[in-house]
Tab-separated table of C-alpha atoms and ligand atoms in Angstrom:
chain	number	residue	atom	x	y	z
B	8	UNK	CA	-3.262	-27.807	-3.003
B	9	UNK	CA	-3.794	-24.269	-1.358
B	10	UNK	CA	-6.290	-21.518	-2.420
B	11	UNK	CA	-5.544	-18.596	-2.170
B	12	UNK	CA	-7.401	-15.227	-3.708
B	13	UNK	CA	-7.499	-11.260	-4.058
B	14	UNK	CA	-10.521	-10.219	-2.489
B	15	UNK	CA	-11.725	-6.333	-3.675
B	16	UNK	CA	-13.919	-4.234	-5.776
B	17	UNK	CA	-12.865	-3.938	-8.426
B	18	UNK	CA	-10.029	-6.643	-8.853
B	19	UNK	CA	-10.109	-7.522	-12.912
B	20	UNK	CA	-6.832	-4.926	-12.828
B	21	UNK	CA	-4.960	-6.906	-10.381
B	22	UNK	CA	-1.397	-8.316	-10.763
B	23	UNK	CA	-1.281	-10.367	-7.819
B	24	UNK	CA	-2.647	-13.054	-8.767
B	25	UNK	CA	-0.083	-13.731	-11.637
B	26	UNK	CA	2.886	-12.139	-8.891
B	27	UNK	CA	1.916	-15.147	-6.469
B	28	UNK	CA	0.932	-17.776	-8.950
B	29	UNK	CA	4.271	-16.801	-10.973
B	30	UNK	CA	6.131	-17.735	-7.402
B	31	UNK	CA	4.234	-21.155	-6.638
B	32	UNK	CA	4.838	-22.478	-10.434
B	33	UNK	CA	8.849	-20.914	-9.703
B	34	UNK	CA	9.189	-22.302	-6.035
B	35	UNK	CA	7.354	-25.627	-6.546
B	36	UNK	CA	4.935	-24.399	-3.808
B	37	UNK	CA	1.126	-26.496	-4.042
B	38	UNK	CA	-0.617	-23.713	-4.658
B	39	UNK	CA	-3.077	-21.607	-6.793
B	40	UNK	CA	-4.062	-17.741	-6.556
B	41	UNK	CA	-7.445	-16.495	-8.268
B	42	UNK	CA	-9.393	-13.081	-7.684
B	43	UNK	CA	-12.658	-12.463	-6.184
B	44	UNK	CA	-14.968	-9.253	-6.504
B	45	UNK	CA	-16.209	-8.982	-3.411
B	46	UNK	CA	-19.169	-6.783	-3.205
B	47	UNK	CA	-20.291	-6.243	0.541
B	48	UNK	CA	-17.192	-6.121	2.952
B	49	UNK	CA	-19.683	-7.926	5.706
B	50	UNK	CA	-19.266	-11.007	3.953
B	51	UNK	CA	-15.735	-11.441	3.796
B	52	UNK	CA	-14.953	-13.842	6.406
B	53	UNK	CA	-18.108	-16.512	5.729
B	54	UNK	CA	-17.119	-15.761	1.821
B	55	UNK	CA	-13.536	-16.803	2.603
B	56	UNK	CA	-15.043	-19.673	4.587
B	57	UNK	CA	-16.844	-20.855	1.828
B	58	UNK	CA	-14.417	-20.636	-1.099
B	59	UNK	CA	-12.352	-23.114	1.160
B	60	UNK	CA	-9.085	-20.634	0.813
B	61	UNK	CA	-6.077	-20.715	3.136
B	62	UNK	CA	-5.368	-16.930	2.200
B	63	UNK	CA	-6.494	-13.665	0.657
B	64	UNK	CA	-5.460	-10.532	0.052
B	65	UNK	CA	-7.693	-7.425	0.051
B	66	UNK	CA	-7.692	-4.500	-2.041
B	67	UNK	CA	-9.553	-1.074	-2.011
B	68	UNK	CA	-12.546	-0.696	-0.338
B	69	UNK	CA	-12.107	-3.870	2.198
B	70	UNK	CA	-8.850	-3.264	4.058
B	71	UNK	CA	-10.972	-1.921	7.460
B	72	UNK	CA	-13.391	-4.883	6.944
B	73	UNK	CA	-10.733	-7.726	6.873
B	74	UNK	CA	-9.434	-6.072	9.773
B	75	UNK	CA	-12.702	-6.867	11.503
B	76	UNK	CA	-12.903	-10.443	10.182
B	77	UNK	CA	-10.047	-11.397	12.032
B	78	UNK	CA	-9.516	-13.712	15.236
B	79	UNK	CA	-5.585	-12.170	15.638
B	80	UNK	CA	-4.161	-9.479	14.459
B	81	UNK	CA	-0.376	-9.103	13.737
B	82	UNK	CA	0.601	-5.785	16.323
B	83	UNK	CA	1.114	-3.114	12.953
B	84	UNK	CA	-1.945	-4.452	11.364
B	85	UNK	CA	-3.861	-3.343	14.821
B	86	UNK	CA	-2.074	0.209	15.499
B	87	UNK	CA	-3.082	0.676	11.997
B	88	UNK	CA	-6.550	-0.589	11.460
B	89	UNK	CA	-5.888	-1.967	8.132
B	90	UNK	CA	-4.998	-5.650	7.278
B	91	UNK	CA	-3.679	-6.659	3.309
B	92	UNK	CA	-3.171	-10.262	3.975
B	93	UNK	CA	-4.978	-12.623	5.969
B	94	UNK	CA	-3.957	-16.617	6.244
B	95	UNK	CA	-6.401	-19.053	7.875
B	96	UNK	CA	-4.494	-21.540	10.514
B	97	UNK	CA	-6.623	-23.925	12.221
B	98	UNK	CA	-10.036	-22.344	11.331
B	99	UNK	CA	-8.366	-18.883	12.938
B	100	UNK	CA	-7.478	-16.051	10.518
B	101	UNK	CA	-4.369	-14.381	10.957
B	102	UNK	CA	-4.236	-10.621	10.076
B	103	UNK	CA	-1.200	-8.384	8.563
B	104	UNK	CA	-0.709	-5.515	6.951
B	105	UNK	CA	1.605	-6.202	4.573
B	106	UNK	CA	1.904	-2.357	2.428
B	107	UNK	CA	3.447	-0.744	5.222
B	108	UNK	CA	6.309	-2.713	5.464
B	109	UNK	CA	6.481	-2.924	1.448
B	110	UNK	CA	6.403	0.849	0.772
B	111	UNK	CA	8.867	1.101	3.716
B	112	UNK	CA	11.165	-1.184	1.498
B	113	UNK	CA	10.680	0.219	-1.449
B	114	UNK	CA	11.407	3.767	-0.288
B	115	UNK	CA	14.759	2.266	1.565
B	116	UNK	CA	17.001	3.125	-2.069
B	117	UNK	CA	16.616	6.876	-1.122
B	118	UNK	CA	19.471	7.773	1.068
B	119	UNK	CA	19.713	10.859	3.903
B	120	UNK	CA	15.948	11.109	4.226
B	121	UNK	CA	14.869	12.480	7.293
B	122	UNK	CA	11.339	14.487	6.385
B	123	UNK	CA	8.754	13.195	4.303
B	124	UNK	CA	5.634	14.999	3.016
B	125	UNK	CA	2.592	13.057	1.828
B	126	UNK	CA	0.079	14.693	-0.205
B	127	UNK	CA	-3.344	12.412	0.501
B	128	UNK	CA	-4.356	11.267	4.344
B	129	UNK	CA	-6.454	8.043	3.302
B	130	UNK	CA	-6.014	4.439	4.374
B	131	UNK	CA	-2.570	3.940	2.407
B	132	UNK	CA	-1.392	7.332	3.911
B	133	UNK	CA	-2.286	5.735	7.315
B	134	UNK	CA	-0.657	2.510	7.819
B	135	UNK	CA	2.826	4.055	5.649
B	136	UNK	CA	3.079	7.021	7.766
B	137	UNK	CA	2.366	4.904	10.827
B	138	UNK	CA	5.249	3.198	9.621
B	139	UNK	CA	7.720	5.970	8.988
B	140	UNK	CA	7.508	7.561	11.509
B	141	UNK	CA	8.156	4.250	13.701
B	142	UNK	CA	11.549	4.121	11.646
B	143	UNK	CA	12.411	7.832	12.506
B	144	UNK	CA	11.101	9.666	9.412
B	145	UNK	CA	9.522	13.146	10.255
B	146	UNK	CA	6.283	12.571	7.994
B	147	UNK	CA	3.714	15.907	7.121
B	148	UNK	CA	0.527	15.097	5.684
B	149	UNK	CA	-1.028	17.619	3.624
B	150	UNK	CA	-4.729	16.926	2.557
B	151	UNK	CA	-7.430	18.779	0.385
B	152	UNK	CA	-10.053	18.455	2.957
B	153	UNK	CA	-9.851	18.836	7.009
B	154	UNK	CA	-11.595	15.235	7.730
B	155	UNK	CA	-9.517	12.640	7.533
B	156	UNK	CA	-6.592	14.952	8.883
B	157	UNK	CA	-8.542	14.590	12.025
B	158	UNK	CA	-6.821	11.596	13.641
B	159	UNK	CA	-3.192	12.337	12.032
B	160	UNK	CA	-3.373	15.210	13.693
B	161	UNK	CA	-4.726	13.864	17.324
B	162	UNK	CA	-1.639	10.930	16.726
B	163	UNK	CA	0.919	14.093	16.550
B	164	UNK	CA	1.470	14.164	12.454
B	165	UNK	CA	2.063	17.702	11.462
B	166	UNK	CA	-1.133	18.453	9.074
B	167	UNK	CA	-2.269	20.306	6.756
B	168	UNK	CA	-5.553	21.156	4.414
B	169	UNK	CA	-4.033	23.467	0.900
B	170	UNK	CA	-5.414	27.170	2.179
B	171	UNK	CA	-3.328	26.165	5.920
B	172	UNK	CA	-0.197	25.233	4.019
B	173	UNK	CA	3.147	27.021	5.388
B	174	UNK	CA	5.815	25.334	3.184
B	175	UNK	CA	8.710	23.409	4.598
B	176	UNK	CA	11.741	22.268	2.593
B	177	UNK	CA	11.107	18.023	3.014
B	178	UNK	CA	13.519	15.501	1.516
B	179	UNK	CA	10.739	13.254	0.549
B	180	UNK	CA	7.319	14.207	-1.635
B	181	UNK	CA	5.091	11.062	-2.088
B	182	UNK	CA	1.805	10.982	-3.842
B	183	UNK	CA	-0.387	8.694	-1.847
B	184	UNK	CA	-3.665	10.446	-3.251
B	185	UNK	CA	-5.424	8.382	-6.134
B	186	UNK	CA	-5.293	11.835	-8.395
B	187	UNK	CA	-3.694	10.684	-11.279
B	188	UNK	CA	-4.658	7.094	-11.251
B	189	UNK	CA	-8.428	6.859	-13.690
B	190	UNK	CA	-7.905	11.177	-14.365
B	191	UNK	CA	-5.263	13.624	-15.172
B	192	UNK	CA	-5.328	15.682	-11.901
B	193	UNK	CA	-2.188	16.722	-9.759
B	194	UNK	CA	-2.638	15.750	-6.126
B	195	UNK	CA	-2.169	19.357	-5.019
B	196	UNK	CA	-2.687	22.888	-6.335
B	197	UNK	CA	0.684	23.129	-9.057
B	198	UNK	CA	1.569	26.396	-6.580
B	199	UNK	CA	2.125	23.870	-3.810
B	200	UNK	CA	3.847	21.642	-5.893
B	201	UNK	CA	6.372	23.718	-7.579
B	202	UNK	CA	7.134	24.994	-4.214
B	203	UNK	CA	7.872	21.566	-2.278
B	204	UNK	CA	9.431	19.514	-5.201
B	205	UNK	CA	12.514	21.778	-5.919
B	206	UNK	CA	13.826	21.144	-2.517
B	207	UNK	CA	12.826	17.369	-2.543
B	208	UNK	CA	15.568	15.006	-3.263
B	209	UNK	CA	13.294	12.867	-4.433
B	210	UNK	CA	9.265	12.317	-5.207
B	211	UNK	CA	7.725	8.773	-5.355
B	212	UNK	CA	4.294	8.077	-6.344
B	213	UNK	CA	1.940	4.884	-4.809
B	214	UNK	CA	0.006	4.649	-8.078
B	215	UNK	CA	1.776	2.394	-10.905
B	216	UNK	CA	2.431	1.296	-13.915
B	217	UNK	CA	1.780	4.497	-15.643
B	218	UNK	CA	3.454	8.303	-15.216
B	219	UNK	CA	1.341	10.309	-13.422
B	220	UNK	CA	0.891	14.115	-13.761
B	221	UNK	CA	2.562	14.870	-10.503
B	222	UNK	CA	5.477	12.438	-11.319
B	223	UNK	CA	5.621	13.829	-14.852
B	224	UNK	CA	5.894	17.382	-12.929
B	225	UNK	CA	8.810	16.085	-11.024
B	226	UNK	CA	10.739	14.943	-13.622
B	227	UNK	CA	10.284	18.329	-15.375
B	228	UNK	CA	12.011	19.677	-12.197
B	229	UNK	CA	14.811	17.377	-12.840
B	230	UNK	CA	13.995	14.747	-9.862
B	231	UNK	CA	14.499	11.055	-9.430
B	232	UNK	CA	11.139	9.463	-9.361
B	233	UNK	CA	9.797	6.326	-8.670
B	234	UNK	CA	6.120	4.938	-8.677
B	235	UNK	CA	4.164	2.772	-6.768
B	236	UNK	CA	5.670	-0.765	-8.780
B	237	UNK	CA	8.264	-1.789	-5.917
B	238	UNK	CA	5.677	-1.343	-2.950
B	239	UNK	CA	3.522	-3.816	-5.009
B	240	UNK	CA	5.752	-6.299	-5.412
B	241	UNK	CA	7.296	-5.843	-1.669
B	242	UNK	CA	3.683	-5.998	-0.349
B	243	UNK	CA	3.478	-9.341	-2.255
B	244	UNK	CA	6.423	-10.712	-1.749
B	245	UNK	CA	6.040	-10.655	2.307
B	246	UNK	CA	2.635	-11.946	2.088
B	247	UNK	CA	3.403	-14.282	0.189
B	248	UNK	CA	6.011	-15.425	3.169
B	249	UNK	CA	3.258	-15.343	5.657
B	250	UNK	CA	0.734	-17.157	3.181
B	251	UNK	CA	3.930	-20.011	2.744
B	252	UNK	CA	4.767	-20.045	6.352
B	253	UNK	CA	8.536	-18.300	6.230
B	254	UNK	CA	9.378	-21.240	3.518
B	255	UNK	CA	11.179	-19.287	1.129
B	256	UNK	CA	13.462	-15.850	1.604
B	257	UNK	CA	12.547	-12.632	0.265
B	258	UNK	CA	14.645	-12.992	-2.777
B	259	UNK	CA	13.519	-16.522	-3.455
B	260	UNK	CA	10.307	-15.115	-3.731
B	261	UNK	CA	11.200	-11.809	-6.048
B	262	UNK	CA	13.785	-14.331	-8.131
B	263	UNK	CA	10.146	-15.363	-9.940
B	264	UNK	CA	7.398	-12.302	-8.643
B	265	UNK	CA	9.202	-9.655	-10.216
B	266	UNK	CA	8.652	-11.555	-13.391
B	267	UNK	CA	4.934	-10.342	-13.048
B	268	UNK	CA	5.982	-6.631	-13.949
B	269	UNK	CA	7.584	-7.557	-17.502
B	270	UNK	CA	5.087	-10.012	-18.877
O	311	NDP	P1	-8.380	6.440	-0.049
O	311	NDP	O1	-9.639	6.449	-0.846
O	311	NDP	O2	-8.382	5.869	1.314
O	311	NDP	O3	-7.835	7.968	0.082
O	311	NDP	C1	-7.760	8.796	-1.047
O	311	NDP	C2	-6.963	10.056	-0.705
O	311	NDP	O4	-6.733	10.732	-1.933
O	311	NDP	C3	-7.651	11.047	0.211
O	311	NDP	O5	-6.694	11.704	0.996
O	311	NDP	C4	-8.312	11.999	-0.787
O	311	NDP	O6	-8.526	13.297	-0.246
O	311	NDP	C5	-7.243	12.071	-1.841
O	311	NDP	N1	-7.686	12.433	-3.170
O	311	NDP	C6	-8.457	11.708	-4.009
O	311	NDP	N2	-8.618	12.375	-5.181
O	311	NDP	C7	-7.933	13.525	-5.068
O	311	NDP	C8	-7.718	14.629	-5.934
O	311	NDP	N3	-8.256	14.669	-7.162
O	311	NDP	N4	-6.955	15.655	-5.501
O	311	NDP	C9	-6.396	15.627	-4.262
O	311	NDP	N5	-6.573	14.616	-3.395
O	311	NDP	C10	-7.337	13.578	-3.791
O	311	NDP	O7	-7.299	5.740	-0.996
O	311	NDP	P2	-6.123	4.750	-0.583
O	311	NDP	O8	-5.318	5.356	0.500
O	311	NDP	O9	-6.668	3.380	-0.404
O	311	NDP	O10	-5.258	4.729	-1.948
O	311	NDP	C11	-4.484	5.827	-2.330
O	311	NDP	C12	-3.643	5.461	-3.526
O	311	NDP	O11	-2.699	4.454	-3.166
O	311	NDP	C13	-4.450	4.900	-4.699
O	311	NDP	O12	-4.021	5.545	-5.874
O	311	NDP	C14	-4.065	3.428	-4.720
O	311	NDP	O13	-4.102	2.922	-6.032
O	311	NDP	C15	-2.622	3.500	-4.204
O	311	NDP	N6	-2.128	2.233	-3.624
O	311	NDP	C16	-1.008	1.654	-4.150
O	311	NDP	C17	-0.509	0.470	-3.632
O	311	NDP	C18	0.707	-0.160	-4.228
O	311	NDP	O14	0.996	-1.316	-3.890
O	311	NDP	N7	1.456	0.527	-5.067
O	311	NDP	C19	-1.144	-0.203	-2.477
O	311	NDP	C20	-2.302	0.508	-1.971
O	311	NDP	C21	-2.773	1.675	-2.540
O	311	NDP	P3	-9.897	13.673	0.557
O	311	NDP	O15	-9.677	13.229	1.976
O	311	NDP	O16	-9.957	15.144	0.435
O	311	NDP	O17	-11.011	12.964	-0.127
């Protein structure tokens, strides 16, 4: 049998391991899925070592340090910084970043989107805009504080800290902030808000499995929302093809992951 574990701080809240166990029981696949609170990031490799696993994911706040515990690195996961999923091969681990490419799917419903404006510039904002903008989106970030709009900005992202905003109509208004996700708070200044959601044709938020204030706002504006569900279970679904090798398609796999968000 395989072992294979999320690896994060903290990871009691986590649904992959029942998305990924759900799809070995489903798929017949040899394998078993546990968590892991990982407390120091330095650790991660020998930990991984030690449990005897063949993958892991990470979660929040070990992303950068799985990226550094890794002898190859898929090309995104290295433009990015950030690796999600890592599979050992032959004593090697493999790196990916696997939310990139599952926020990119989930976002794919929305048609004629061409500008995108994402209100938070931390490590999800990275790798996703990274992303977009490889696909052709034009992607703003706006930010409540000037430091971590450092690097979008010397990468060529239009940027922006709340006192520097000039607004902009954009087709797109995502959340990727964490305001909203243990509090009540908006992600923005409501000013800001109730000027860039009128025009949006749609706003999306990364947090799920609740209704945040700012997609609660939204809907009061009469928008289509969506939150951050899909991008979980796309993030999980294409690790789980690089933890199985390619062995199953993408809809093999959400045929029994998908199950995870209704149990
Ligand atoms: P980071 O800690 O790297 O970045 C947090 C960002 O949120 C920063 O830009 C920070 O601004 C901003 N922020 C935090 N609190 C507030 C607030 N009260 N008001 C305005 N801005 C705020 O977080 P991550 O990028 O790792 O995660 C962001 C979100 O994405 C989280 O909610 C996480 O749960 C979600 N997520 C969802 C996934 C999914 O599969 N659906 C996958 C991964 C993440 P500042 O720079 O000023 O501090």
């Amino acid at each position: 049998m395989n072992f294979f574990a999320i690896f994060g701080n903290p990871v009691s809240h986590s649904k992959s391991p029942l998305m990924h166990n759900l799809a070995f029981k489903g798929l017949g696949y040899d394998g078993c899925y546990g968590r892991y609170r990982l407390e120091k990031g330095e650790k991660l490799r020998e930990t991984f070592f030690a449990l005897g696993l063949k993958g892991i994911n990470i979660t929040v706040p070990h992303k950068e340090h799985a990226y550094r515990a890794c002898d190859h690195l898929d090309p995104f996961a290295k433009k990015v910084g950030a690796v999600n999923t890592i599979v050992e091969k032959e004593g090697q681990l493999y790196g990916y970043n696997t939310d990139a490419p599952g926020f990119l799917k989930a976002i794919s419903e929305f048609n004629n989107i061409k500008t995108v404006l994402f209100l938070g510039a931390g490590g999800t904002a990275r790798s996703t805009s990274a992303i977009l903008r490889d696909e052709g989106y034009a992607v703003t970030i706006l930010n409540r504080s000037e430091k971590r709009l450092k690097s979008f900005k010397e990468e060529g992202f239009k940027t922006a800290t709340f006192e520097r905003f000039d607004y902009e109509p954009c087709d797109l208004v995502i959340n990727m902030t964490s305001a909203g996700l243990e509090d009540d708070l908006l992600p923005a200044p409501q000013e800001i808000l109730e000027r860039v959601i009128p025009s949006a044709k749609a706003c999306v938020d990364v947090i799920y499995g609740k209704e945040t204030p700012f997609l609660k706002l939204a809907k009061s504006h009469g928008k289509t929302t969506k939150d951050g569900s899909d991008m979980l279970l796309y993030q999980g679904i294409i690790a789980f093809e690089h933890f199985t090798d390619q062995q199953f398609s993408f809809d093999e796999v959400k045929a029994f992951m998908v199950r995870a968000f209704t149990l």
